CSV table of C-alpha atoms in Angstrom, one decimal:
chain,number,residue,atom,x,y,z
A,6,UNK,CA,53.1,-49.5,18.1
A,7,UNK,CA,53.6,-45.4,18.4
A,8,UNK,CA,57.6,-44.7,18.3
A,9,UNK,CA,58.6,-43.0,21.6
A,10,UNK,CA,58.2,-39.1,22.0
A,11,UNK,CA,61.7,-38.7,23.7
A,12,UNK,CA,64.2,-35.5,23.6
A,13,UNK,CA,65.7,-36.5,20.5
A,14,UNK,CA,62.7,-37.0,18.6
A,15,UNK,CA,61.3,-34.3,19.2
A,16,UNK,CA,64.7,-32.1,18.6
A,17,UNK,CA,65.1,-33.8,15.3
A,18,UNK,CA,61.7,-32.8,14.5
A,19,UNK,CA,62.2,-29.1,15.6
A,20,UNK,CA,65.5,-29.2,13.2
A,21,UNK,CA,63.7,-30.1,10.7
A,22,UNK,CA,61.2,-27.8,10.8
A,23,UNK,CA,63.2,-25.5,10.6
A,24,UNK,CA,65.2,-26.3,7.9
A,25,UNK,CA,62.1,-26.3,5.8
A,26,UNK,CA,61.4,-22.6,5.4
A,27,UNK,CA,65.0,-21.6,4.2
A,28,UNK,CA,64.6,-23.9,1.3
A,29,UNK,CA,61.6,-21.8,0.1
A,30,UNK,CA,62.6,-18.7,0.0
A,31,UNK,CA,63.6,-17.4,-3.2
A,32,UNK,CA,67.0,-16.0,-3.8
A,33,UNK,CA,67.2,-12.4,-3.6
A,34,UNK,CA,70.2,-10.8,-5.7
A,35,UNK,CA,70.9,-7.5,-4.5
A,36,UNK,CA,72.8,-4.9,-5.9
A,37,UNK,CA,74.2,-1.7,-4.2
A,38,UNK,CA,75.0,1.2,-6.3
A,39,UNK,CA,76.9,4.5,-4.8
A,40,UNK,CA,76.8,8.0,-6.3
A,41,UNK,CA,79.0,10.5,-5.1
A,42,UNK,CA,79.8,9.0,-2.1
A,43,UNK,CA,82.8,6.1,-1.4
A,44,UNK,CA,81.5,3.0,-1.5
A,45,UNK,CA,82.0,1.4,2.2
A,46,UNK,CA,81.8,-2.6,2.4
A,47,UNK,CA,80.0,-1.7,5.8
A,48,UNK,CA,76.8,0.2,4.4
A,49,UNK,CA,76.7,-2.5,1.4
A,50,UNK,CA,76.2,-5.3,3.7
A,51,UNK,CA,74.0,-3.4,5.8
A,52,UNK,CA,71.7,-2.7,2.8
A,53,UNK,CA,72.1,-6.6,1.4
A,54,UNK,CA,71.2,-7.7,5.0
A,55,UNK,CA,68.0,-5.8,5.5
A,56,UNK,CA,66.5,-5.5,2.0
A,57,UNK,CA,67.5,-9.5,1.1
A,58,UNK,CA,64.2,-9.8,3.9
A,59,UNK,CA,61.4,-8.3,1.3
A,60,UNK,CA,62.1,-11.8,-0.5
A,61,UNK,CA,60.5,-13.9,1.9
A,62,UNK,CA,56.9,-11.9,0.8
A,63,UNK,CA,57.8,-13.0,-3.0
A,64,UNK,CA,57.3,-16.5,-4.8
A,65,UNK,CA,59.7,-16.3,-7.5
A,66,UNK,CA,63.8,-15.1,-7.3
A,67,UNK,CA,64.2,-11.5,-7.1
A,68,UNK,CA,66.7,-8.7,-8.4
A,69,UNK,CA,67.2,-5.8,-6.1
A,70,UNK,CA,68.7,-2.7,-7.0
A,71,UNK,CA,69.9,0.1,-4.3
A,72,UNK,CA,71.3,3.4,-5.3
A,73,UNK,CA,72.6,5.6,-2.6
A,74,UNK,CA,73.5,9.5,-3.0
A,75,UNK,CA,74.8,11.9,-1.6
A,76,UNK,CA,74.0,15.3,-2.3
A,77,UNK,CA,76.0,18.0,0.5
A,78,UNK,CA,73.9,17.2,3.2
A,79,UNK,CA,71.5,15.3,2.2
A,80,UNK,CA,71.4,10.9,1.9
A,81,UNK,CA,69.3,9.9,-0.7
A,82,UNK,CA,68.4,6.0,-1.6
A,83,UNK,CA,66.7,4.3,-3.8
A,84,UNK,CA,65.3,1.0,-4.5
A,85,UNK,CA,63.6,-1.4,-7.0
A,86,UNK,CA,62.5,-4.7,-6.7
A,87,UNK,CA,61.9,-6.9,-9.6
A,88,UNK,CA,60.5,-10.2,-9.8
A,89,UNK,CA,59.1,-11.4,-13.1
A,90,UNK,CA,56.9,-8.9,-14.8
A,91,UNK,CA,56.3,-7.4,-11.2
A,92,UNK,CA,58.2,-4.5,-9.9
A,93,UNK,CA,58.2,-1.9,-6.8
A,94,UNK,CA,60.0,1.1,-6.0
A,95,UNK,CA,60.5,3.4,-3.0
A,96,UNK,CA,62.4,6.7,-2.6
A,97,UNK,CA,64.0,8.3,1.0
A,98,UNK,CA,65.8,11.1,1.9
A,99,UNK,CA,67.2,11.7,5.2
A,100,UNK,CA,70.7,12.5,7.1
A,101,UNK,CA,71.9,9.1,7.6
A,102,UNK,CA,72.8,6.7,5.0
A,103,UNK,CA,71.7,3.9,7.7
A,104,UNK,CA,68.8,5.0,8.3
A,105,UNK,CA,67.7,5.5,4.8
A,106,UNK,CA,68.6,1.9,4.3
A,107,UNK,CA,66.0,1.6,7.0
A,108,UNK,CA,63.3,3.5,5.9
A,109,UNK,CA,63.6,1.8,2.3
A,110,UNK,CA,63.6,-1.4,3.5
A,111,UNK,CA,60.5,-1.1,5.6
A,112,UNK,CA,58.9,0.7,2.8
A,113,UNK,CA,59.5,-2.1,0.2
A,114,UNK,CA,58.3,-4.5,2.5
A,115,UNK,CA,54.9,-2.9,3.4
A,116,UNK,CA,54.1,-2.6,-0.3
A,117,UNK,CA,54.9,-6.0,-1.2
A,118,UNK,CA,53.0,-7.4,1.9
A,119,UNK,CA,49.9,-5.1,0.6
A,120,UNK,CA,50.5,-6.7,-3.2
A,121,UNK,CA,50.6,-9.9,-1.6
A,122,UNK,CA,47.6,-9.3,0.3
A,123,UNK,CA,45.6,-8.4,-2.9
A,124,UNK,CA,46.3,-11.4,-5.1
A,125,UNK,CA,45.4,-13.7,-1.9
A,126,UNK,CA,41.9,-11.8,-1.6
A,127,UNK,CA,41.1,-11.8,-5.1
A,128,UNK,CA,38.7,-10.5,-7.1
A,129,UNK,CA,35.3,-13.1,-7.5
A,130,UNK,CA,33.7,-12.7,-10.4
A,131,UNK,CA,29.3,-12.6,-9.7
A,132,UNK,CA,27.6,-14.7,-11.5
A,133,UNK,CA,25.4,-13.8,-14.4
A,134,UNK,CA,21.5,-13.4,-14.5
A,135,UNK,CA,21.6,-16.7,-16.9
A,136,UNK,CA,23.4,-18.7,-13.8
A,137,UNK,CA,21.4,-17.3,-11.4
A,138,UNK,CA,18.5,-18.5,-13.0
A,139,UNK,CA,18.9,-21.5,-13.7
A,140,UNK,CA,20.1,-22.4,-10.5
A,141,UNK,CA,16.7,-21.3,-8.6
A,142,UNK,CA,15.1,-23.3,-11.3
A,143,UNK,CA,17.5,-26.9,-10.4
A,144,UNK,CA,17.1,-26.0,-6.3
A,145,UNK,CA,14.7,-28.5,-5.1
A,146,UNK,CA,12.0,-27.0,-3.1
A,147,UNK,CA,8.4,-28.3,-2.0
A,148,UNK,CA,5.8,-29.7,-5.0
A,149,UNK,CA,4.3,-26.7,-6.1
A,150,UNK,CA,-0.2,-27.1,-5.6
A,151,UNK,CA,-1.4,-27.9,-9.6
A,152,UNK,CA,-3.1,-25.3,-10.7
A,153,UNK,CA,-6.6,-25.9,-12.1
């Protein structure tokens, strides 16, 4: 006998579903350095918040490193991501500190999505004129005519 598809059923299942993806993302450590600037506990969360999303692209636990400057006029950030042997980096410069944080994030992102991308595809190696030959001379095909 099928259990009943009621409400609660269902609801449990929803729950459940989506407690599953949060246990597989990886941890993302992040770090947020500031250079001639004072350090504000807004813009640190801010930059935790939006670059701990690049994680979700990764397998493994990640460090994350931002460095914000400021130069006169000009907001300057940095970031690297590390995970294992694999890192990426990305540079902005604009005149908010916010919306570098922005443009970083979104950059890291976009490359890791395009790394991710590539070791999904990978590369298939063609097979060499031996294994091609052999497997012509294996496929069955109609009796050849004897020849005389």
């Amino acid at each position: 006998m099928k259990p009943r598809e009621g409400k609660r059923n269902r609801a449990a299942a929803r729950e459940r579903g989506r407690q599953a993806p949060a246990a597989s993302t990886p941890e993302a450590r992040v770090a947020v350095t500031f250079r001639h600037v004072e350090p504000t506990e807004a813009i640190k969360v801010y930059g935790e918040r939006k670059l701990a999303h690049a994680a979700k692209h990764l397998r493994r636990a990640c460090e994350i490193h931002l460095i914000l400057t400021v130069d006169k006029y000009r907001q300057h950030g940095e970031v690297t991501v590390k995970s294992g042997r694999f890192a990426v980096t990305a540079q902005e410069e604009t005149k908010d500190l916010y919306s570098v944080i922005d443009l970083l994030a979104d950059k890291v992102e976009r490359q890791l999505r395009r790394h991710v991308e590539k070791k999904r595809a990978g590369k298939m190696r063609s097979r060499s004129t031996g294994e091609v030959l052999t497997a012509v001379e294996e496929m069955p095909g109609p009796p050849r005519p004897a020849r005389r």
